[in-house]
PDB file of C-alpha atoms in Angstrom:
ATOM      1  CA  MET H   1     116.388  85.854 114.622  1.00 64.00           C
ATOM      2  CA  TYR H   2     114.054  88.648 113.603  1.00 67.00           C
ATOM      3  CA  GLN H   3     115.068  92.207 112.784  1.00 79.00           C
ATOM      4  CA  GLU H   4     113.354  95.312 114.097  1.00 84.00           C
ATOM      5  CA  SER H   5     112.716  96.575 110.556  1.00 85.00           C
ATOM      6  CA  GLU H   6     110.721  93.426 109.808  1.00 86.00           C
ATOM      7  CA  ILE H   7     108.487  94.062 112.827  1.00 87.00           C
ATOM      8  CA  VAL H   8     108.005  97.680 111.731  1.00 90.00           C
ATOM      9  CA  ASP H   9     107.056  96.526 108.211  1.00 87.00           C
ATOM     10  CA  LEU H  10     104.460  94.151 109.611  1.00 88.00           C
ATOM     11  CA  LEU H  11     103.042  96.815 111.930  1.00 91.00           C
ATOM     12  CA  MET H  12     102.774  99.256 109.035  1.00 91.00           C
ATOM     13  CA  VAL H  13     100.807  96.707 107.010  1.00 90.00           C
ATOM     14  CA  VAL H  14      98.524  95.936 109.959  1.00 90.00           C
ATOM     15  CA  PHE H  15      97.756  99.588 110.683  1.00 92.00           C
ATOM     16  CA  LEU H  16      97.525 100.730 107.055  1.00 91.00           C
ATOM     17  CA  THR H  17      95.249  97.915 105.873  1.00 89.00           C
ATOM     18  CA  PRO H  18      92.028  99.521 107.188  1.00 90.00           C
ATOM     19  CA  ILE H  19      92.961 102.768 105.408  1.00 90.00           C
ATOM     20  CA  MET H  20      93.676 100.821 102.227  1.00 87.00           C
ATOM     21  CA  VAL H  21      90.326  99.021 102.451  1.00 87.00           C
ATOM     22  CA  ALA H  22      88.454 102.299 102.811  1.00 88.00           C
ATOM     23  CA  ASN H  23      90.256 103.873  99.867  1.00 89.00           C
ATOM     24  CA  VAL H  24      90.185 100.874  97.532  1.00 88.00           C
ATOM     25  CA  ARG H  25      86.398 100.747  97.675  1.00 87.00           C
ATOM     26  CA  ALA H  26      86.256 104.198  96.064  1.00 88.00           C
ATOM     27  CA  ILE H  27      88.649 103.350  93.231  1.00 87.00           C
ATOM     28  CA  HIS H  28      87.325 101.891  89.998  1.00 88.00           C
ATOM     29  CA  ILE H  29      90.160 100.649  87.789  1.00 89.00           C
ATOM     30  CA  PRO H  30      90.509  97.578  85.609  1.00 89.00           C
ATOM     31  CA  GLY H  31      92.451  94.832  87.345  1.00 89.00           C
ATOM     32  CA  LYS H  32      91.673  96.123  90.834  1.00 92.00           C
ATOM     33  CA  ARG H  33      91.297  92.585  92.149  1.00 94.00           C
ATOM     34  CA  TRP H  34      94.790  91.704  90.918  1.00 95.00           C
ATOM     35  CA  PHE H  35      96.268  94.591  92.896  1.00 94.00           C
ATOM     36  CA  ILE H  36      94.260  93.726  96.011  1.00 93.00           C
ATOM     37  CA  GLY H  37      95.529  90.162  95.786  1.00 95.00           C
ATOM     38  CA  GLY H  38      99.098  91.435  95.409  1.00 95.00           C
ATOM     39  CA  TYR H  39      98.724  93.629  98.491  1.00 92.00           C
ATOM     40  CA  LEU H  40      97.374  90.720 100.528  1.00 93.00           C
ATOM     41  CA  VAL H  41     100.266  88.526  99.426  1.00 96.00           C
ATOM     42  CA  VAL H  42     102.725  91.267 100.453  1.00 93.00           C
ATOM     43  CA  ALA H  43     101.079  91.359 103.886  1.00 93.00           C
ATOM     44  CA  LEU H  44     101.299  87.573 104.129  1.00 94.00           C
ATOM     45  CA  GLY H  45     104.980  87.753 103.161  1.00 94.00           C
ATOM     46  CA  TYR H  46     105.614  90.140 106.068  1.00 92.00           C
ATOM     47  CA  VAL H  47     103.917  87.684 108.425  1.00 92.00           C
ATOM     48  CA  PHE H  48     106.160  84.893 107.105  1.00 93.00           C
ATOM     49  CA  THR H  49     109.216  87.111 107.533  1.00 90.00           C
ATOM     50  CA  VAL H  50     108.517  87.783 111.201  1.00 91.00           C
ATOM     51  CA  LEU H  51     107.464  84.221 112.002  1.00 91.00           C
ATOM     52  CA  GLU H  52     110.628  82.761 110.487  1.00 89.00           C
ATOM     53  CA  GLY H  53     112.547  84.326 113.379  1.00 85.00           C
ATOM     54  CA  PHE H  54     110.631  82.124 115.814  1.00 88.00           C
ATOM     55  CA  ILE H  55     109.576  78.865 114.117  1.00 91.00           C
ATOM     56  CA  ALA H  56     110.532  76.832 111.028  1.00 90.00           C
ATOM     57  CA  PRO H  57     113.008  79.343 109.582  1.00 90.00           C
ATOM     58  CA  GLU H  58     113.783  77.466 106.370  1.00 93.00           C
ATOM     59  CA  ALA H  59     110.166  76.682 105.483  1.00 95.00           C
ATOM     60  CA  LEU H  60     108.926  80.189 106.249  1.00 94.00           C
ATOM     61  CA  ASN H  61     111.845  81.752 104.394  1.00 93.00           C
ATOM     62  CA  MET H  62     110.831  79.721 101.341  1.00 96.00           C
ATOM     63  CA  ALA H  63     107.191  80.761 101.831  1.00 96.00           C
ATOM     64  CA  GLU H  64     108.283  84.399 102.065  1.00 94.00           C
ATOM     65  CA  HIS H  65     110.176  84.210  98.788  1.00 95.00           C
ATOM     66  CA  LEU H  66     107.331  82.372  97.085  1.00 97.00           C
ATOM     67  CA  SER H  67     104.965  85.095  98.255  1.00 96.00           C
ATOM     68  CA  HIS H  68     107.222  87.681  96.603  1.00 95.00           C
ATOM     69  CA  ALA H  69     107.044  85.726  93.341  1.00 97.00           C
ATOM     70  CA  VAL H  70     103.252  85.454  93.554  1.00 97.00           C
ATOM     71  CA  MET H  71     103.034  89.169  94.363  1.00 97.00           C
ATOM     72  CA  GLY H  72     105.007  90.005  91.240  1.00 97.00           C
ATOM     73  CA  ALA H  73     102.749  87.820  89.115  1.00 97.00           C
ATOM     74  CA  LEU H  74      99.602  89.411  90.582  1.00 97.00           C
ATOM     75  CA  PHE H  75     100.862  92.955  90.068  1.00 97.00           C
ATOM     76  CA  PHE H  76     101.854  92.033  86.520  1.00 97.00           C
ATOM     77  CA  GLY H  77      98.333  90.696  85.958  1.00 97.00           C
ATOM     78  CA  GLY H  78      96.848  93.957  87.222  1.00 96.00           C
ATOM     79  CA  THR H  79      99.147  96.018  85.056  1.00 96.00           C
ATOM     80  CA  LEU H  80      98.345  93.898  82.027  1.00 96.00           C
ATOM     81  CA  SER H  81      94.629  94.281  82.708  1.00 95.00           C
ATOM     82  CA  MET H  82      94.973  98.078  82.913  1.00 94.00           C
ATOM     83  CA  PHE H  83      97.049  98.135  79.728  1.00 95.00           C
ATOM     84  CA  ARG H  84      94.521  96.050  77.785  1.00 94.00           C
ATOM     85  CA  SER H  85      91.639  98.190  79.002  1.00 93.00           C
ATOM     86  CA  ALA H  86      93.416 101.381  77.959  1.00 91.00           C
ATOM     87  CA  ARG H  87      94.178  99.951  74.508  1.00 91.00           C
ATOM     88  CA  ALA H  88      90.542  98.910  74.079  1.00 90.00           C
ATOM     89  CA  ARG H  89      89.380 102.443  74.950  1.00 88.00           C
ATOM     90  CA  VAL H  90      91.804 103.945  72.450  1.00 88.00           C
ATOM     91  CA  ALA H  91      90.598 101.506  69.768  1.00 87.00           C
ATOM     92  CA  GLU H  92      86.971 102.477  70.478  1.00 87.00           C
ATOM     93  CA  GLN H  93      87.761 106.141  69.999  1.00 85.00           C
ATOM     94  CA  ARG H  94      89.148 105.571  66.491  1.00 78.00           C
TER      95      ARG H  94
END
């Protein structure tokens, strides 16, 4: 069975994605693609969460948790990319 909070989470992602797309285009940071990938995986995880209330609950629950793991790896990759870029800029200044 689905929970109302899960539906609200999915609706927030659906309605906020166009705003995110418009704003992300203006941002220039190292690792931006990692963060975009992480956001998309979060959105996919919300879809899995809602769908598991209707069909294949065990498989979609596993897919949801795997998406959380992938999201963490992607955000870590983006953070690492930003960190390396900042260190390279500091090294250039010396």
